Short mmCIF file of C-alpha atoms and ligand atoms in Angstrom, two decimals:
data_model
loop_
_atom_site.label_atom_id
_atom_site.label_comp_id
_atom_site.label_asym_id
_atom_site.label_seq_id
_atom_site.Cartn_x
_atom_site.Cartn_y
_atom_site.Cartn_z
CA MET A 1 82.06 99.42 118.74
CA ASN A 2 82.73 96.00 120.90
CA THR A 3 82.76 92.77 119.22
CA ASP A 4 78.93 92.37 119.34
CA GLU A 5 78.07 95.72 118.16
CA VAL A 6 80.39 95.46 115.05
CA LYS A 7 78.37 91.93 114.18
CA GLU A 8 75.04 93.43 115.02
CA THR A 9 75.76 96.81 113.06
CA LEU A 10 76.73 94.80 109.80
CA ASP A 11 74.04 92.64 110.04
CA THR A 12 71.47 95.20 110.11
CA TYR A 13 72.93 97.76 107.66
CA VAL A 14 74.98 95.75 105.07
CA MET A 15 72.75 93.66 102.51
CA HIS A 16 72.58 90.23 103.83
CA THR A 17 74.62 88.57 100.71
CA TYR A 18 77.49 86.89 102.69
CA GLY A 19 77.17 84.09 105.20
CA ARG A 20 80.04 85.56 107.34
CA TYR A 21 81.96 83.42 110.00
CA ASP A 22 81.71 84.58 113.56
CA LEU A 23 85.00 86.47 113.72
CA VAL A 24 85.71 90.10 113.81
CA ILE A 25 89.19 90.80 112.73
CA ASP A 26 90.65 93.72 114.09
CA HIS A 27 94.20 94.16 112.88
CA ALA A 28 96.76 92.08 111.14
CA HIS A 29 100.50 91.76 110.64
CA GLY A 30 102.26 88.91 108.25
CA SER A 31 100.48 85.56 108.28
CA ILE A 32 98.39 86.57 111.55
CA VAL A 33 95.14 88.14 112.06
CA TYR A 34 93.79 89.34 115.56
CA ASP A 35 90.51 89.35 116.75
CA LYS A 36 89.26 92.52 118.96
CA GLU A 37 90.16 90.62 122.21
CA GLY A 38 93.65 90.02 120.97
CA LYS A 39 93.37 86.53 120.01
CA GLU A 40 95.89 85.41 117.25
CA TYR A 41 94.95 83.10 114.08
CA ILE A 42 97.08 81.76 111.36
CA ASP A 43 95.53 83.10 108.23
CA CYS A 44 95.04 80.37 105.70
CA VAL A 45 92.55 82.23 103.80
CA ALA A 46 94.49 85.27 103.09
CA GLY A 47 91.51 87.42 102.05
CA ILE A 48 90.74 84.62 99.78
CA ALA A 49 93.96 83.92 98.16
CA VAL A 50 94.65 87.83 98.08
CA ASN A 51 97.30 88.88 100.80
CA ASN A 52 100.24 86.75 99.13
CA ILE A 53 102.71 89.08 100.82
CA GLY A 54 101.21 89.10 104.07
CA HIS A 55 99.36 91.62 106.07
CA THR A 56 100.89 95.09 106.80
CA HIS A 57 103.79 94.57 105.00
CA LYS A 58 106.08 97.40 106.15
CA LYS A 59 107.27 98.25 102.64
CA MET A 60 103.89 98.30 101.39
CA THR A 61 102.88 100.70 104.37
CA GLU A 62 105.85 102.85 103.67
CA ASN A 63 105.23 102.99 100.18
CA LEU A 64 101.55 103.71 100.16
CA SER A 65 101.91 106.35 102.87
CA LYS A 66 104.38 108.25 100.44
CA GLN A 67 101.94 107.80 97.28
CA LEU A 68 98.98 108.96 99.42
CA ASP A 69 100.62 112.60 99.76
CA LYS A 70 101.51 112.20 96.29
CA LEU A 71 98.25 111.16 93.96
CA ILE A 72 95.54 108.85 94.72
CA HIS A 73 93.73 108.99 91.25
CA VAL A 74 93.20 110.71 88.20
CA SER A 75 91.34 108.58 85.69
CA ASN A 76 92.75 107.22 82.64
CA LEU A 77 91.85 110.59 80.82
CA TYR A 78 95.58 111.07 81.81
CA TYR A 79 98.92 109.28 82.09
CA THR A 80 100.61 108.79 85.20
CA GLU A 81 103.96 106.81 85.90
CA GLU A 82 102.92 104.67 88.53
CA GLN A 83 100.52 102.94 85.71
CA ALA A 84 103.23 102.99 83.24
CA THR A 85 105.65 101.25 85.43
CA LEU A 86 103.40 98.66 86.60
CA ALA A 87 102.14 98.03 83.19
CA LYS A 88 105.53 97.12 82.02
CA ARG A 89 106.54 94.94 84.82
CA LEU A 90 103.14 93.03 84.53
CA VAL A 91 103.47 92.40 81.13
CA GLU A 92 107.25 91.43 81.72
CA VAL A 93 105.98 88.69 84.15
CA SER A 94 103.38 87.31 82.08
CA PRO A 95 103.26 85.74 78.64
CA HIS A 96 101.83 88.73 77.15
CA ASP A 97 102.45 91.87 75.49
CA LYS A 98 99.52 94.23 76.68
CA VAL A 99 97.05 95.02 79.64
CA PHE A 100 93.88 96.35 80.46
CA PHE A 101 93.62 97.32 84.23
CA ALA A 102 90.15 96.54 85.75
CA ASN A 103 89.03 96.53 89.44
CA SER A 104 87.98 92.79 90.41
CA GLY A 105 88.22 89.62 88.81
CA ALA A 106 84.94 89.84 87.48
CA GLY A 107 85.99 92.76 85.60
CA ALA A 108 88.99 91.40 84.23
CA ASN A 109 86.95 88.33 83.07
CA GLU A 110 84.29 90.92 81.16
CA GLY A 111 87.27 92.39 79.80
CA ALA A 112 88.24 89.25 78.53
CA ILE A 113 85.01 88.21 77.05
CA LYS A 114 84.64 91.35 75.35
CA LEU A 115 88.13 91.33 73.80
CA ALA A 116 87.60 87.85 72.55
CA ARG A 117 84.46 88.88 70.92
CA LYS A 118 85.67 91.97 69.38
CA TYR A 119 88.64 90.23 68.03
CA THR A 120 87.02 87.23 66.50
CA GLY A 121 83.68 88.75 65.49
CA LYS A 122 82.07 85.56 67.18
CA GLY A 123 79.80 85.40 70.10
CA GLU A 124 80.36 82.02 71.89
CA ILE A 125 82.44 81.36 74.97
CA ILE A 126 82.55 77.49 75.92
CA ALA A 127 83.42 77.71 79.79
CA THR A 128 83.35 74.72 82.11
CA ASN A 129 81.01 72.90 84.76
CA ASN A 130 81.69 73.76 88.55
CA SER A 131 84.07 76.84 87.48
CA PHE A 132 84.07 80.25 89.01
CA HIS A 133 84.50 83.41 86.93
CA GLY A 134 82.85 85.91 89.02
CA ARG A 135 79.42 87.66 90.01
CA THR A 136 78.42 90.40 87.11
CA LEU A 137 75.83 89.05 84.78
CA ALA A 138 78.27 87.65 82.32
CA THR A 139 80.52 86.38 84.72
CA ILE A 140 77.67 84.34 86.54
CA THR A 141 76.67 82.99 82.88
CA ALA A 142 80.12 81.87 82.20
CA THR A 143 80.65 80.12 85.81
CA GLY A 144 79.09 76.67 85.41
CA GLN A 145 77.14 76.66 88.43
CA PRO A 146 73.43 77.04 88.29
CA LYS A 147 73.02 78.37 92.05
CA TYR A 148 74.90 81.52 91.16
CA GLN A 149 72.72 82.32 88.15
CA LYS A 150 69.26 81.33 89.77
CA GLY A 151 66.87 84.42 90.15
CA PHE A 152 68.92 86.31 87.86
CA GLU A 153 67.57 85.61 84.31
CA PRO A 154 67.47 86.54 81.70
CA LEU A 155 71.22 85.66 81.45
CA PRO A 156 73.37 87.02 78.67
CA ALA A 157 73.47 84.78 75.38
CA GLY A 158 76.54 82.96 74.14
CA PHE A 159 77.64 80.68 77.06
CA LYS A 160 78.25 77.14 76.83
CA HIS A 161 79.29 74.44 79.44
CA VAL A 162 80.94 71.18 79.21
CA ASP A 163 82.71 69.21 82.07
CA TYR A 164 86.21 70.00 83.13
CA ASN A 165 89.05 68.00 82.38
CA ASP A 166 87.03 66.60 79.44
CA ILE A 167 88.92 67.24 76.09
CA GLU A 168 86.30 65.24 74.37
CA GLN A 169 83.36 67.08 75.18
CA MET A 170 85.30 70.33 74.66
CA LYS A 171 85.76 69.22 71.17
CA GLU A 172 82.25 68.66 70.36
CA ALA A 173 81.12 71.95 71.67
CA ILE A 174 82.83 73.81 69.21
CA SER A 175 81.01 75.39 66.70
CA ASP A 176 81.24 77.93 63.77
CA ASP A 177 80.29 80.58 66.31
CA THR A 178 82.99 79.84 68.82
CA ALA A 179 85.04 82.59 70.20
CA ALA A 180 86.87 81.41 73.14
CA ILE A 181 87.32 78.68 75.40
CA LEU A 182 87.75 80.10 79.32
CA VAL A 183 88.92 78.11 81.87
CA GLU A 184 90.72 77.93 85.15
CA PRO A 185 94.12 76.33 85.14
CA ILE A 186 92.98 74.79 88.43
CA GLN A 187 89.60 75.15 89.63
CA GLY A 188 89.33 77.15 92.80
CA GLU A 189 85.97 77.82 94.30
CA SER A 190 85.05 74.09 93.15
CA GLY A 191 87.76 72.60 95.55
CA VAL A 192 91.28 72.99 94.13
CA ARG A 193 90.81 70.59 91.17
CA VAL A 194 93.74 69.94 89.33
CA PRO A 195 93.31 68.76 85.66
CA ASP A 196 95.14 65.91 84.05
CA GLU A 197 98.58 67.34 82.81
CA ASP A 198 98.04 66.98 79.24
CA TYR A 199 94.19 68.56 79.53
CA LEU A 200 95.32 72.39 79.26
CA PRO A 201 98.17 71.45 76.24
CA ASN A 202 95.28 69.87 74.73
CA LEU A 203 93.20 72.70 74.87
CA ARG A 204 95.70 74.87 73.27
CA LYS A 205 96.05 72.39 70.33
CA LEU A 206 92.26 72.46 70.00
CA CYS A 207 92.19 76.27 69.73
CA ASP A 208 94.90 76.25 67.57
CA GLU A 209 93.27 73.85 65.02
CA ASN A 210 89.98 75.78 65.18
CA GLY A 211 91.06 79.20 65.26
CA ILE A 212 89.74 80.22 68.40
CA LEU A 213 91.40 82.09 71.51
CA LEU A 214 92.34 80.08 74.78
CA ILE A 215 91.51 82.25 77.81
CA PHE A 216 92.95 81.47 81.26
CA ASP A 217 91.19 82.78 84.35
CA GLU A 218 94.37 83.28 86.58
CA VAL A 219 92.42 85.22 88.93
CA GLN A 220 92.98 82.71 91.79
CA THR A 221 96.02 80.72 90.27
CA GLY A 222 97.95 83.52 89.24
CA TYR A 223 100.58 85.59 91.08
CA GLY A 224 102.74 82.96 92.52
CA ARG A 225 100.09 80.88 94.26
CA THR A 226 100.59 77.59 92.54
CA GLY A 227 104.60 78.11 92.91
CA LYS A 228 104.81 79.66 89.32
CA MET A 229 103.97 83.44 88.61
CA PHE A 230 101.17 82.10 86.49
CA ALA A 231 99.68 78.41 86.68
CA SER A 232 99.78 78.13 82.79
CA GLU A 233 103.66 77.67 83.47
CA LEU A 234 102.89 74.48 85.11
CA THR A 235 102.19 72.83 81.83
CA GLY A 236 104.02 75.25 79.61
CA THR A 237 100.47 76.20 78.01
CA VAL A 238 100.52 79.80 76.76
CA PRO A 239 96.90 81.17 76.40
CA ASP A 240 95.90 84.10 74.33
CA ILE A 241 94.44 86.11 77.06
CA THR A 242 95.08 85.83 80.79
CA THR A 243 93.19 87.45 83.61
CA CYS A 244 94.29 87.85 86.98
CA ALA A 245 93.30 90.05 90.00
CA LYS A 246 93.16 89.01 93.67
CA ALA A 247 96.60 89.17 94.87
CA ILE A 248 98.16 92.04 92.16
CA ALA A 249 97.63 94.79 94.54
CA GLY A 250 98.34 93.35 98.17
CA GLY A 251 94.82 93.62 98.90
CA LEU A 252 93.92 96.95 97.15
CA PRO A 253 91.28 96.07 94.42
CA MET A 254 92.88 95.47 90.94
CA GLY A 255 92.49 93.31 88.06
CA ALA A 256 94.06 92.74 84.68
CA VAL A 257 93.16 91.55 81.21
CA LEU A 258 96.68 90.61 79.62
CA ALA A 259 96.72 89.71 76.01
CA ASN A 260 99.18 89.23 73.07
CA LYS A 261 99.46 92.36 70.95
CA GLU A 262 97.54 91.21 67.75
CA ILE A 263 94.49 90.40 69.91
CA ALA A 264 94.94 93.50 72.18
CA ASP A 265 94.90 95.63 69.02
CA ALA A 266 91.29 94.63 68.50
CA PHE A 267 90.36 97.22 71.48
CA GLU A 268 90.71 100.88 70.37
CA PRO A 269 89.97 104.15 72.14
CA GLY A 270 86.36 103.85 73.75
CA SER A 271 86.07 100.46 73.10
CA HIS A 272 86.53 99.39 76.82
CA ALA A 273 87.16 101.64 80.08
CA THR A 274 86.39 101.87 83.67
CA THR A 275 86.89 104.57 85.90
CA PHE A 276 89.11 103.34 88.55
CA GLY A 277 91.25 100.95 86.41
CA GLY A 278 94.94 101.15 87.06
CA THR A 279 94.76 104.26 89.47
CA ALA A 280 97.66 105.66 90.78
CA LEU A 281 97.54 104.29 94.29
CA VAL A 282 96.46 100.78 93.48
CA CYS A 283 99.53 100.74 90.84
CA CYS A 284 101.80 102.00 93.46
CA ALA A 285 100.58 98.95 95.71
CA ALA A 286 100.81 96.38 92.55
CA ASN A 287 104.46 97.81 91.96
CA THR A 288 105.26 97.30 95.73
CA VAL A 289 103.91 93.70 95.36
CA LEU A 290 106.28 92.92 92.72
CA ASP A 291 109.35 94.40 94.77
CA ILE A 292 108.50 92.16 97.52
CA TYR A 293 107.95 89.01 95.05
CA GLU A 294 111.43 89.77 93.91
CA GLU A 295 113.20 90.82 97.14
CA GLU A 296 111.97 87.72 99.05
CA ASN A 297 111.89 85.26 96.25
CA LEU A 298 107.81 84.56 96.94
CA VAL A 299 107.12 82.46 93.75
CA LYS A 300 109.70 79.84 94.68
CA LYS A 301 108.78 80.22 98.45
CA SER A 302 105.21 79.03 97.24
CA HIS A 303 106.40 76.20 95.15
CA ASP A 304 109.27 74.97 98.18
CA ASN A 305 106.32 75.59 101.09
CA GLY A 306 103.68 74.06 99.06
CA LEU A 307 105.61 71.09 98.76
CA TYR A 308 106.52 70.85 102.47
CA PHE A 309 102.87 71.38 103.46
CA MET A 310 101.30 68.90 100.95
CA GLU A 311 103.64 66.40 102.43
CA LYS A 312 102.57 66.88 105.91
CA LEU A 313 99.00 66.93 105.29
CA GLU A 314 99.66 63.67 103.25
CA SER A 315 100.99 62.11 106.35
CA LEU A 316 97.94 62.91 107.94
CA LYS A 317 96.28 60.33 105.82
CA ASP A 318 97.21 57.41 107.93
CA LYS A 319 95.61 58.75 111.06
CA HIS A 320 92.38 60.09 109.36
CA ASP A 321 90.23 57.85 106.96
CA CYS A 322 88.06 60.58 106.20
CA ILE A 323 91.12 62.18 104.03
CA VAL A 324 90.23 61.04 100.38
CA ASP A 325 92.74 63.47 98.47
CA VAL A 326 95.28 65.91 99.29
CA ARG A 327 96.33 68.24 95.97
CA GLY A 328 97.18 71.31 94.43
CA HIS A 329 100.14 73.29 93.49
CA GLY A 330 102.42 75.63 95.56
CA LEU A 331 100.37 77.26 98.25
CA MET A 332 96.87 76.44 96.67
CA VAL A 333 96.02 73.15 98.49
CA GLY A 334 93.12 71.08 98.71
CA VAL A 335 92.19 68.25 101.25
CA GLU A 336 89.08 66.40 99.97
CA LEU A 337 87.44 64.57 102.87
CA ASN A 338 84.71 61.98 102.64
CA TYR A 339 81.84 64.09 104.37
CA GLN A 340 80.28 67.43 104.33
CA CYS A 341 82.94 69.29 106.60
CA GLY A 342 81.83 72.61 106.91
CA ASP A 343 81.92 72.49 110.78
CA LEU A 344 85.83 72.36 110.48
CA VAL A 345 85.88 75.97 109.88
CA SER A 346 84.93 77.02 113.43
CA LYS A 347 86.84 74.32 114.96
CA ALA A 348 89.91 75.11 113.35
CA GLN A 349 89.09 78.77 114.41
CA GLU A 350 88.65 78.04 118.06
CA ASN A 351 92.24 76.27 117.49
CA GLY A 352 93.43 79.60 116.01
CA VAL A 353 93.74 78.93 112.25
CA LEU A 354 91.62 80.24 109.69
CA ILE A 355 90.35 78.00 107.05
CA ASN A 356 87.71 77.57 104.12
CA VAL A 357 85.62 74.89 102.98
CA ALA A 358 84.95 74.72 99.13
CA ASN A 359 82.47 72.82 97.69
CA GLY A 360 81.27 71.25 100.83
CA SER A 361 83.92 68.72 101.62
CA VAL A 362 87.14 70.17 100.33
CA ILE A 363 89.60 72.11 103.10
CA ARG A 364 91.15 74.78 101.01
CA PHE A 365 94.39 76.68 101.90
CA VAL A 366 95.73 79.67 100.33
CA PRO A 367 97.64 81.30 102.83
CA PRO A 368 100.02 84.11 102.39
CA LEU A 369 103.14 83.20 100.48
CA ILE A 370 105.21 84.50 103.07
CA ILE A 371 103.88 82.24 105.63
CA THR A 372 106.95 80.47 107.55
CA ARG A 373 107.42 76.46 107.65
CA ASP A 374 106.63 76.77 111.55
CA GLU A 375 103.32 78.40 111.04
CA LEU A 376 102.65 75.56 108.70
CA ASP A 377 103.69 72.95 110.87
CA LYS A 378 101.32 74.66 113.39
CA VAL A 379 98.49 74.53 110.92
CA VAL A 380 99.00 70.71 110.04
CA ASN A 381 98.64 69.97 113.84
CA VAL A 382 95.56 71.95 114.41
CA ILE A 383 94.17 69.92 111.34
CA ASP A 384 95.38 66.65 112.75
CA GLU A 385 93.72 67.74 116.26
CA ILE A 386 90.17 68.77 114.49
CA LEU A 387 89.97 65.95 112.12
CA PRO A 388 87.87 62.89 113.22
C1 PLP B 401 87.44 84.99 92.94
C2 PLP B 401 87.50 84.86 91.36
C3 PLP B 401 86.69 85.57 90.58
C4 PLP B 401 86.09 86.77 90.96
O1 PLP B 401 86.89 87.86 91.26
P1 PLP B 401 86.29 88.94 91.79
O2 PLP B 401 87.36 90.13 92.52
O3 PLP B 401 85.65 88.64 93.32
O4 PLP B 401 85.22 89.69 91.04
C5 PLP B 401 86.79 85.42 89.14
N1 PLP B 401 87.91 84.11 88.91
C6 PLP B 401 88.31 83.08 89.80
C7 PLP B 401 89.12 82.13 89.52
C8 PLP B 401 88.40 83.49 90.88
O5 PLP B 401 88.87 82.87 92.09
#
């Protein structure tokens, strides 16, 4: 198919739930993706914070090729070494004791909500406005953005919302039936919103005082994105349950619910399950991701190059009055402008850079963690070029 045929075919045969950018990606390597005409783009979207090890990493290709000949899937009726290895390693890099494998971020959050209710015997989950937790019925209800809920009512009961970064509102929202507080350590979809430094520690305190669980949705912030393995480490706040997904398996679908032993033990055989969870092929990919993180020091790279990148973006403020704020941690960076800047996506694309705009006015950068300073320089030059 040529470029136009690909677009036409997708628009005809796939349900129209996505407003896609005008680009057919053909292949990719490292931090660079290529269209069908061979034009190069520096990828600051990374499959929405997924391709942290970059595209088509040689080690991933080799390990997956071998795994394809060995075992792909057998279900959780059986034990596999691939899942055993991953479970141990994932728990060791997290602040938790046990893991449940899901297939997506929404699936991981569903698991966390079920676990919190089962453990506490209570129903209410308090989440925050402008959050994002996924697209299943429970997770759109947890998501504090009415636009994702509209048309899908009736919504499941037991969810409440308060403003993010407002500890007083959270305090007031707690009731006798509160099972858990669910927050992103940094809000991603709503424009890389970093809370005050004491917000998450204060939530921890509030949960301890009231005997309720603290769930961190680290689907986007986890896995080195913020310069720490988990964003909870940024403020030394240990949640009771952490969910992650996006980057875990290098682009193959996987989610995970991580919890401390006492809470995790509320799940017993039959409580929760999924056919594809922790399948051998995806576990092999996830193990390879952790190998590459260790070998290439990607969490530290995210931290160091994130600082470098933000400093360069910050320096654009002098020339461009439209920049209101540059914020983030590691390689999760938002540049807020004083206008609705959706048109920048196609302008950046014309100049060979893929970006994404969150919440209308925030340019969101979530590049592969392997991105080089040279590539980041080029990105900053393009942003400089296209900003008014
Ligand atoms: C992307 C995202 C999700 C949803 O993940 P899916 O894999 O799309 O279901 C949930 N929470 C956060 C914070 C996310 O960024």
